[in-house]
Short mmCIF file of C-alpha atoms and ligand atoms in Angstrom, two decimals:
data_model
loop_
_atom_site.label_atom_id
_atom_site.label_comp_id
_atom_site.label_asym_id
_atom_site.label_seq_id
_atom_site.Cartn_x
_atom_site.Cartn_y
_atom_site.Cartn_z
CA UNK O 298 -19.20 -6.33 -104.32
CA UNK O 299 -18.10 -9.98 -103.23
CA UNK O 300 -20.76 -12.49 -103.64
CA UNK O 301 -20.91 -15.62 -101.28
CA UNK O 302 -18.19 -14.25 -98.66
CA UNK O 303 -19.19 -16.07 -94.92
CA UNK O 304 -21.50 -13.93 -92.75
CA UNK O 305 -22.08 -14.60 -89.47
CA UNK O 306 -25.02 -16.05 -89.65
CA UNK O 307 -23.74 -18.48 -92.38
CA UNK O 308 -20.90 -19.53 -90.23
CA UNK O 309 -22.84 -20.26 -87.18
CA UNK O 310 -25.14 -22.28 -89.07
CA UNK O 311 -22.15 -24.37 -90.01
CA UNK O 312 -20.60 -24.23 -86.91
CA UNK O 313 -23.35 -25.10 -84.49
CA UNK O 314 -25.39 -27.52 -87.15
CA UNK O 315 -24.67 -30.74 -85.01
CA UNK O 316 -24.90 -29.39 -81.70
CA UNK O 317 -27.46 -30.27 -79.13
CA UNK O 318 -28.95 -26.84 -79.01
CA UNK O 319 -26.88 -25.09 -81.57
CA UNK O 320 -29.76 -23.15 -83.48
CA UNK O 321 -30.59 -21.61 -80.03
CA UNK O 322 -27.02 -20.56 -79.91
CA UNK O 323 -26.33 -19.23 -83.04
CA UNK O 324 -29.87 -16.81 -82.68
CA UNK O 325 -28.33 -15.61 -78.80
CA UNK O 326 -25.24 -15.11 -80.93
CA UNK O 327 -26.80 -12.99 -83.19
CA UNK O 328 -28.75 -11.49 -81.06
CA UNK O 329 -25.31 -9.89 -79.35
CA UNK O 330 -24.43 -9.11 -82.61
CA UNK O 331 -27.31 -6.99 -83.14
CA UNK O 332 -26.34 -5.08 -79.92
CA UNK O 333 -22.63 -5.30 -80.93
CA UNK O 334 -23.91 -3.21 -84.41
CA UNK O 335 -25.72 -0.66 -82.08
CA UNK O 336 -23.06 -0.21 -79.57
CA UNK O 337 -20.49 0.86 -82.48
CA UNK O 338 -22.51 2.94 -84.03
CA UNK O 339 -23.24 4.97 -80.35
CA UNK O 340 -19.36 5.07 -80.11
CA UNK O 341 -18.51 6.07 -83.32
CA UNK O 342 -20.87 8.99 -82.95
CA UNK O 343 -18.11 10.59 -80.41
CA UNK O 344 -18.77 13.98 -79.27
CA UNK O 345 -22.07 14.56 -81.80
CA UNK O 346 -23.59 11.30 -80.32
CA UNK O 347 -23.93 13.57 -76.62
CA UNK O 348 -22.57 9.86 -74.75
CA UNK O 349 -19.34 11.06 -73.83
CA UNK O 350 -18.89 11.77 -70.60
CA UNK O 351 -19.42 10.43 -66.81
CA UNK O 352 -22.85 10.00 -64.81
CA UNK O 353 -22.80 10.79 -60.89
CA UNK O 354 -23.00 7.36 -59.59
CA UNK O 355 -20.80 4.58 -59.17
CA UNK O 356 -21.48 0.88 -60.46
CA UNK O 357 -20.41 -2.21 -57.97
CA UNK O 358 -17.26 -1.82 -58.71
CA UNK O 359 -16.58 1.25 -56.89
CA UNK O 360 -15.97 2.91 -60.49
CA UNK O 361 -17.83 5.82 -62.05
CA UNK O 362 -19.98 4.85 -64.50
CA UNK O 363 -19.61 6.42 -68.45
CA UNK O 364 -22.79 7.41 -69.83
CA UNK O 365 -22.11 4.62 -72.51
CA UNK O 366 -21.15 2.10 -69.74
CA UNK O 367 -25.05 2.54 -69.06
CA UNK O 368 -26.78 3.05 -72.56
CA UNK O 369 -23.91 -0.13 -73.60
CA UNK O 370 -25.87 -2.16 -70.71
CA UNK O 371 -29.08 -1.49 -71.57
CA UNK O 372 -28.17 -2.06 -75.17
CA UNK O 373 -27.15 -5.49 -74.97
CA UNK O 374 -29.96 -6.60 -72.37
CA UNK O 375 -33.13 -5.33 -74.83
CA UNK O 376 -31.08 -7.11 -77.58
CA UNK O 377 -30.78 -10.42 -75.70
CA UNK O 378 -34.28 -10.88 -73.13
CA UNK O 379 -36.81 -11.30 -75.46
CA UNK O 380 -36.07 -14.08 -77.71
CA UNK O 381 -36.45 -17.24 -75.10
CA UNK O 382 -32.93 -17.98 -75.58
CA UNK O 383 -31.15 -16.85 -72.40
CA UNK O 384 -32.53 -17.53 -68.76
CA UNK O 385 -30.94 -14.44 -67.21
CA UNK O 386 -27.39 -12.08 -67.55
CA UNK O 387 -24.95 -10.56 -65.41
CA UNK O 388 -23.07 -7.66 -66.12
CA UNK O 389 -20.24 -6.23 -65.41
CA UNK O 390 -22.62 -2.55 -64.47
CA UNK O 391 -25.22 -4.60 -62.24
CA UNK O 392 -24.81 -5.39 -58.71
CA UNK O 393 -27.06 -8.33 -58.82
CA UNK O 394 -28.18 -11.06 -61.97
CA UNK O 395 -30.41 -9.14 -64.43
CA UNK O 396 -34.09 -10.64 -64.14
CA UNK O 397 -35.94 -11.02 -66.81
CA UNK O 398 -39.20 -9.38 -67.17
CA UNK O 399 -41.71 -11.99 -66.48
CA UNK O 400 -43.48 -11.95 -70.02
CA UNK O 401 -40.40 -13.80 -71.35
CA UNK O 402 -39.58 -16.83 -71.62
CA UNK O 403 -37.03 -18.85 -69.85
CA UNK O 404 -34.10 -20.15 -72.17
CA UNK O 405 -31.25 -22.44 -71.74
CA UNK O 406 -28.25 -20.25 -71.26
CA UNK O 407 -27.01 -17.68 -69.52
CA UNK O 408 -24.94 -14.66 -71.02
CA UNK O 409 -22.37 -12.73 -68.23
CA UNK O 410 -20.94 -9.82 -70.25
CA UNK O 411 -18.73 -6.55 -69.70
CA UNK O 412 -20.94 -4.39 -72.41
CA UNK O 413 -17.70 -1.94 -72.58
CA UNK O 414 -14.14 -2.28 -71.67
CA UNK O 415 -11.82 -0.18 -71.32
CA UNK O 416 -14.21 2.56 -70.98
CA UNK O 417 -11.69 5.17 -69.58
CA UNK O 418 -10.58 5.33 -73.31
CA UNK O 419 -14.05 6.38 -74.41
CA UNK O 420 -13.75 10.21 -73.91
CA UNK O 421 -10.61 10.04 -76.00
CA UNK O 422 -11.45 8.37 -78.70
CA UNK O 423 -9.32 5.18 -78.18
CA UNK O 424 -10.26 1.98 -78.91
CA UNK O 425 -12.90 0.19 -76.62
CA UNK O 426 -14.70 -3.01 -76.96
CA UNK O 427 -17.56 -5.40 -75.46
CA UNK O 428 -17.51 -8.78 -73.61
CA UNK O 429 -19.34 -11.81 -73.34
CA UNK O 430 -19.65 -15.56 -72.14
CA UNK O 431 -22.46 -18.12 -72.76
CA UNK O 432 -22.92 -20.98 -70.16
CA UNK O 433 -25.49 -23.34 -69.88
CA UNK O 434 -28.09 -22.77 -67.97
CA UNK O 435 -27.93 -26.02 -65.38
CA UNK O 436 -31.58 -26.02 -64.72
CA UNK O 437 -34.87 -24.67 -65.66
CA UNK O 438 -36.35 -21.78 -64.30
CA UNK O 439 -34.94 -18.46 -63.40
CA UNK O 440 -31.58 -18.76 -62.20
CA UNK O 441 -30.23 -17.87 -59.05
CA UNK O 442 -26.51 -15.93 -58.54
CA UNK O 443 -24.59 -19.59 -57.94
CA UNK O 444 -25.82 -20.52 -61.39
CA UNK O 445 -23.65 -18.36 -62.52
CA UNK O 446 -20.40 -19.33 -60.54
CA UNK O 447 -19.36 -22.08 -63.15
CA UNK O 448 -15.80 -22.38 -64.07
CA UNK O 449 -14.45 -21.05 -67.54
CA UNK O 450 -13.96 -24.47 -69.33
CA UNK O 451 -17.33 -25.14 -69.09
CA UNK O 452 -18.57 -22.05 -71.61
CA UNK O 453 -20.17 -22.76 -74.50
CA UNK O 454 -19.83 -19.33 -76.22
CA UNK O 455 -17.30 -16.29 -75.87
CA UNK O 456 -16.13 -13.63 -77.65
CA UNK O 457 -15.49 -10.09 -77.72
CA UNK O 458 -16.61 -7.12 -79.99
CA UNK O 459 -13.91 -4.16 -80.43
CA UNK O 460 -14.83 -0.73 -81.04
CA UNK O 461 -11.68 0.35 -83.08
CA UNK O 462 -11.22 2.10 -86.66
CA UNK O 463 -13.03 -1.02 -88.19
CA UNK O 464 -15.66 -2.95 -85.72
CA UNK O 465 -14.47 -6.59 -85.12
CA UNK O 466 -16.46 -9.35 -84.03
CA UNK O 467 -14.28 -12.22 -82.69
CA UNK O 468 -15.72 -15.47 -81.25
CA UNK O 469 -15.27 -19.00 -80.51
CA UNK O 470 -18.04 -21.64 -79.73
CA UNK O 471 -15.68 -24.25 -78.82
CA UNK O 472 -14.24 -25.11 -82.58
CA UNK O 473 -11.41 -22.23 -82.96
CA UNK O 474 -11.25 -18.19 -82.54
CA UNK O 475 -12.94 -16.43 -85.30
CA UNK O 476 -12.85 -13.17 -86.29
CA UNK O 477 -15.56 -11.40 -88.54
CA UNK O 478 -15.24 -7.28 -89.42
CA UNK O 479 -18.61 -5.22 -89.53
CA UNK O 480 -19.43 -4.14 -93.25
CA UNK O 481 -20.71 -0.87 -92.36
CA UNK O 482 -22.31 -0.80 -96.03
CA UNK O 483 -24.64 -4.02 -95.73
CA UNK O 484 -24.75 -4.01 -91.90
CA UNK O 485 -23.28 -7.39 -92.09
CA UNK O 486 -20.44 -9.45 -90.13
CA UNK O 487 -18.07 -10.97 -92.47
CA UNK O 488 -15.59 -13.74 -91.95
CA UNK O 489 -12.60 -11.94 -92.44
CA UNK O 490 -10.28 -13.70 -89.83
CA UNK O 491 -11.09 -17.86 -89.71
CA UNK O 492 -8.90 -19.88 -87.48
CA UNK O 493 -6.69 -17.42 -85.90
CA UNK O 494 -3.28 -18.86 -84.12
CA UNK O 495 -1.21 -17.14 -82.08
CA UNK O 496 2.63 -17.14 -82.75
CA UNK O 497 4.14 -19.20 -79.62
CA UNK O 498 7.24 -16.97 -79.62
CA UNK O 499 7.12 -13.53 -79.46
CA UNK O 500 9.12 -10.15 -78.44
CA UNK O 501 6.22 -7.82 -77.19
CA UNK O 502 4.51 -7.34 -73.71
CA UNK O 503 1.78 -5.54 -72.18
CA UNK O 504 1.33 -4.18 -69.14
CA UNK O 505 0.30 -1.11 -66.95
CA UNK O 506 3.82 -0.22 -65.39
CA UNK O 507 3.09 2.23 -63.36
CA UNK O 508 1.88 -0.56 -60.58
CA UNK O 509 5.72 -1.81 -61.28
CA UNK O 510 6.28 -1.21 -57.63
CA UNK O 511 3.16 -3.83 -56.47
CA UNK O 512 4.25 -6.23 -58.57
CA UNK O 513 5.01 -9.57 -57.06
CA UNK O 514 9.09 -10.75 -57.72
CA UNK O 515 8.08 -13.41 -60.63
CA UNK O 516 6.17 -10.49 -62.75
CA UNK O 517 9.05 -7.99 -61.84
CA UNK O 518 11.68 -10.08 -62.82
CA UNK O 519 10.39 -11.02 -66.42
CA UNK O 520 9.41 -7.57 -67.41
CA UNK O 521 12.83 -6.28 -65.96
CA UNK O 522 14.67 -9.67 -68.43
CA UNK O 523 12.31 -8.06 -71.21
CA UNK O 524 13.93 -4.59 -70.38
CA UNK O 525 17.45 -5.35 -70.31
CA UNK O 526 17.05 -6.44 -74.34
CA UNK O 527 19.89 -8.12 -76.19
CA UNK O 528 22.72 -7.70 -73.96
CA UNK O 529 20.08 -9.60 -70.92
CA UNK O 530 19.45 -13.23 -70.61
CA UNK O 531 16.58 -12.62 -72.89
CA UNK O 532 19.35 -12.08 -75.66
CA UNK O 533 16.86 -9.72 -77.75
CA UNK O 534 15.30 -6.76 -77.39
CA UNK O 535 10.97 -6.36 -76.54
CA UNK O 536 8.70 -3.92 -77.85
CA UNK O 537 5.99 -2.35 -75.04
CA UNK O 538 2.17 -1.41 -75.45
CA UNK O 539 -0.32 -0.13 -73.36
CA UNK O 540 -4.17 0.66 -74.56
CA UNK O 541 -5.84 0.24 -71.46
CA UNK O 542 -8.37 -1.48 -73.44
CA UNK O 543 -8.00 -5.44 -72.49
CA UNK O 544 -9.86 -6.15 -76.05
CA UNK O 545 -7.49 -4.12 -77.83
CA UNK O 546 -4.58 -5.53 -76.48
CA UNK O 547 -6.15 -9.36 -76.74
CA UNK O 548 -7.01 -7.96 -80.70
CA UNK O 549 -3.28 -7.18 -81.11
CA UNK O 550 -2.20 -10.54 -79.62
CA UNK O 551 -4.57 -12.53 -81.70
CA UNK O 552 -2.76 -10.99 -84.51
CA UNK O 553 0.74 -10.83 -84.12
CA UNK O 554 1.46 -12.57 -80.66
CA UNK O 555 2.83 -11.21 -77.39
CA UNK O 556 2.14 -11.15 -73.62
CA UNK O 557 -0.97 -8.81 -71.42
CA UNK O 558 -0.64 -8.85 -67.98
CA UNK O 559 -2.75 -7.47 -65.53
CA UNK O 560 -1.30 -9.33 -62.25
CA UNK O 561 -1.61 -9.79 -59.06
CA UNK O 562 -0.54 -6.57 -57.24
CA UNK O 563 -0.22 -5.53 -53.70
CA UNK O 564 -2.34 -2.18 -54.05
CA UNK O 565 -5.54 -3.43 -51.93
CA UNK O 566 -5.14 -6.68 -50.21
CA UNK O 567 -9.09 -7.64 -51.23
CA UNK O 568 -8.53 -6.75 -55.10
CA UNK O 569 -6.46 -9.90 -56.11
CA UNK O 570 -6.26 -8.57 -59.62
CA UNK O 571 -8.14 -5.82 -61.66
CA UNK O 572 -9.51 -8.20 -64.08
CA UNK O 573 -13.13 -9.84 -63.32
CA UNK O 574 -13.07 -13.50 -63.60
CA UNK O 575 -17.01 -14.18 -65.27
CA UNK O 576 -16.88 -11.49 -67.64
CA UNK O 577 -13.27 -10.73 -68.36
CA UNK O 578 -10.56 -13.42 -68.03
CA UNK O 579 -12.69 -16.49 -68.66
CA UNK O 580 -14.39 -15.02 -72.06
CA UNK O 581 -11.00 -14.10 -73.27
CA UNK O 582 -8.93 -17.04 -71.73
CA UNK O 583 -11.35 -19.34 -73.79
CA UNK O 584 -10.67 -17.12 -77.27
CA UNK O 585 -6.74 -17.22 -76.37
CA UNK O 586 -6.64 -21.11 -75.82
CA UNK O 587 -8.74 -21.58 -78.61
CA UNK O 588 -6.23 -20.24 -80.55
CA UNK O 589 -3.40 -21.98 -79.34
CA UNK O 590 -2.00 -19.52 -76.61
CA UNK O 591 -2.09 -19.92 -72.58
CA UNK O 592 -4.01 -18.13 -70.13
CA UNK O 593 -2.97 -18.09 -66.17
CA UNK O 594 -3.10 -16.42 -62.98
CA UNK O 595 0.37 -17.19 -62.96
CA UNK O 596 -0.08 -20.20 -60.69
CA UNK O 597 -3.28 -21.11 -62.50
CA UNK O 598 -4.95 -22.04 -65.48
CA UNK O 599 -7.52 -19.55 -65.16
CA UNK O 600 -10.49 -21.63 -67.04
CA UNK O 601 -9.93 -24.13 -64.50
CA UNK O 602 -10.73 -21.39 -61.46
CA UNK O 603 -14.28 -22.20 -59.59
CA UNK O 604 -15.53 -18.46 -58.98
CA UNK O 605 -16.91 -18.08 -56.07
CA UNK O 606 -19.01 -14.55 -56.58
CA UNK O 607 -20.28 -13.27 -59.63
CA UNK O 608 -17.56 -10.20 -59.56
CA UNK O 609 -14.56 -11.60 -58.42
CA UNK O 610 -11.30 -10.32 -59.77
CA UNK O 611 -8.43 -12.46 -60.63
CA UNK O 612 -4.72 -11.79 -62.29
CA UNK O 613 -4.93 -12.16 -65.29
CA UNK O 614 -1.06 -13.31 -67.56
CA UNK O 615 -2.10 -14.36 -71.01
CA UNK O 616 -0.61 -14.85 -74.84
CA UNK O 617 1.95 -16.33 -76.57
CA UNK O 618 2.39 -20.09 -75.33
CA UNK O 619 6.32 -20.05 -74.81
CA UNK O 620 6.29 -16.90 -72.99
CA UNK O 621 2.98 -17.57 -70.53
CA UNK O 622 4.65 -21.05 -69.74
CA UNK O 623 7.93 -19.05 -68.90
CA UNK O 624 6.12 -16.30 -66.89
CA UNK O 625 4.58 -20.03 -64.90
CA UNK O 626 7.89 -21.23 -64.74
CA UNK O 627 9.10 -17.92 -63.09
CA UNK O 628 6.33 -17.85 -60.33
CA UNK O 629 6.72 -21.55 -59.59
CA UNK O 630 10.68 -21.16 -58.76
CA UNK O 631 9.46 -18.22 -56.32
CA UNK O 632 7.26 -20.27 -54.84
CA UNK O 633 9.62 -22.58 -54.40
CA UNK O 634 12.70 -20.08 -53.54
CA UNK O 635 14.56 -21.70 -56.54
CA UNK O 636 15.17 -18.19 -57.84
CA UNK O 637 17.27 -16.95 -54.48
CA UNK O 638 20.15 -18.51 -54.00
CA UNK O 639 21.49 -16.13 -51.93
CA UNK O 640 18.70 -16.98 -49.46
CA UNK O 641 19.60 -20.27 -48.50
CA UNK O 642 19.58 -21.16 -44.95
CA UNK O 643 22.95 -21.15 -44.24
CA UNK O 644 23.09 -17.49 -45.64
CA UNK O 645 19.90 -16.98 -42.99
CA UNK O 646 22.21 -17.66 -40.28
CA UNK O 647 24.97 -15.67 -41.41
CA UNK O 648 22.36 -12.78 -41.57
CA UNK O 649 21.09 -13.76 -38.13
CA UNK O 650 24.49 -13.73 -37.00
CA UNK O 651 25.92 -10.83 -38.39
CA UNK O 652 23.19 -8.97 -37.02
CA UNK O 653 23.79 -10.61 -33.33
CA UNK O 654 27.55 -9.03 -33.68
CA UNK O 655 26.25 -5.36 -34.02
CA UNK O 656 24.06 -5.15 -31.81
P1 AHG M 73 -13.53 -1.65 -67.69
O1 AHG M 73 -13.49 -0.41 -68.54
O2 AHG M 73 -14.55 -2.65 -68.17
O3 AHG M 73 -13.67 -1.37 -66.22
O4 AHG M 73 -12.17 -2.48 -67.88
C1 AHG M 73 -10.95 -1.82 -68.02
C2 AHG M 73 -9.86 -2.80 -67.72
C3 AHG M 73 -9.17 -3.39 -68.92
O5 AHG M 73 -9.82 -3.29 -70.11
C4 AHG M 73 -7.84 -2.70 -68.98
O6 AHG M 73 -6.86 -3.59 -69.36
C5 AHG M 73 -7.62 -2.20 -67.60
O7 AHG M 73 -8.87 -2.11 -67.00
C6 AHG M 73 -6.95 -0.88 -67.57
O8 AHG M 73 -6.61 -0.61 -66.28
P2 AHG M 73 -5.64 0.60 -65.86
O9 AHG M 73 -6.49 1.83 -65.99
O10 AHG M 73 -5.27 0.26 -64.45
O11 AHG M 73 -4.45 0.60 -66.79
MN1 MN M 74 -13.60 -4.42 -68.76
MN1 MN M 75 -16.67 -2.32 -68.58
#
């Protein structure tokens, strides 16, 4: 048994000691925790647990929800309402802000969460994970849904829980990415992972290819470099994974580097992205900066977006610093029409004219 190692309560006490506010923090913090601890113990039940499995209707996303979408929910609200510390939550599995019963107390902050990701994995026992963002609460009182529409930079918490052959807990409250793993034994979060950084090079991407054909030409054309390997312009061969669980991927990234994209596709004009802006790209944009990687829509820094309703979805491209900047670099030249030589006026005409001729 190893005396004095860092729980998570010990480390929020250090980290949050000199801010305005910080106790109140670090007990929210633990409070998600404390739903974090329930949630993998409902997964890790699998098929004896009876929460496998779909329910009839569909959440405001159009999707179907999983039993433990629901029970995940209603896990982390009862953890987080009572205590005075949070003024009201949105999920990712509620239409509107969550209200707080009116015997509690009004806190200072609001928590937005996903309380599972990547819940198509559940009924296959693959990795999942849960969620969440802290902002400040910008007045007192029960909020209303544009008190929620801040932009990413302005979080004071974030942080994600993953569901895979050990629990993780990884966080950041503004002073690095942390990650702590779930001693099973004590029921305890342990420091296991201070200060992670993520490599700025790296040979490994992530994305779903089967939308390959609604890509847009900047995405297309740096997977396709990736592709081509060591005889391409890349001049070394990539490595490819795909969980379908954003966490998992982020997880690997955190670890050992590399790109996840979810981008911008053509699939449904209205979806800009898969990827919900509150609850999915700015909790794990903050984690990724804070750990010395990049986090974009492509065109922009995504912590710097101003959401304008509480489920928006946005592309998400985010990882490695050197190859985010050159996935940027790659959409700006489209933008620009840098990358088509061949489409330069004069060519223009000659199409234009060669097409007068056969007609
Ligand atoms: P959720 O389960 O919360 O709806 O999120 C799933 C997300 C994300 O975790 C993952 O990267 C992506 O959806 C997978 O999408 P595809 O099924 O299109 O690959
Ligand atoms: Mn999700
Ligand atoms: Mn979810």
């Amino acid at each position: 048994m190893h005396l004095g190692r860092t729980t998570l309560s010990k480390f929020l006490i250090q980290q949050l000691r000199d801010i305005d506010g910080g106790s109140d923090l670090g007990a929210l913090l633990v409070d998600v925790a404390a739903a974090v601890k329930t949630i993998a113990a409902m997964t890790a039940k699998g098929a004896l647990g009876g929460f496998l499995g779909e329910l009839d209707n569909l959440n405001i996303q159009g999707e179907t929800q999983k039993k433990l979408d629901v029970l995940a929910n209603e896990t982390m609200i009862r953890s987080c309402e009572w205590g005075g510390l949070v003024a009201g939550m949105v999920s990712e599995e509620l239409e509107a802000p969550y209200v707080l019963p009116s015997e509690f107390e009004r806190g200072r902050y609001l928590l937005v969460f996903d309380p599972l990701d990547g819940s198509s994995n559940t009924d296959v026992n693959v990795s999942v994970g849960s969620i969440f963002s802290v902002l400040v609460h910008p007045r007192p009182g029960s909020p209303s849904e544009h008190d929620y529409l801040q932009p990413g930079h302005r979080q004071v918490a974030a942080g994600y829980a993953i569901y895979g052959p050990a629990t993780m807990l990884v966080l950041t409250v503004g002073k690095g990415t942390h990650g702590f793993t779930l001693d099973r034994e004590i029921g305890n979060f342990i420091l296991t992972h201070p200060n992670l950084a993520i490599p700025a090079r790296s040979s490994e991407f992530a994305i779903n290819a089967s939308n390959a054909r609604f890509w847009e030409p900047p995405v297309q054309r740096y997977v396709t470099e990736c592709q081509a390997g060591l005889a391409g312009v890349r001049e070394r061969d990539f490595n490819m994974r795909w969980i379908a669980s954003m966490v998992a991927e982020v997880h690997r990234i955190l670890m050992r580097g590399g790109v996840f994209m979810y981008p911008r596709d053509t699939r449904d004009a209205s979806r800009p992205g898969r990827l919900r802006l509150l609850y999915e790209a700015n909790p794990i944009s903050l984690l990724i900066e804070q750990a010395g990687g990049r986090s974009t829509t492509g065109r922009e820094r995504i912590l710097e977006l101003a959401p304008d309703a509480l489920h928006q979805r946005v592309p998400v491209i985010l990882g490695s610093r050197e190859e985010v900047e050159r996935i940027e670099r790659y959409h700006a030249d489209f933008d620009a029409g840098t990358d088509r030589p061949f489409e330069s006026p004069l060519f223009h005409e000659r199409s234009l004219f060669r097409a007068e001729l056969t007609v």
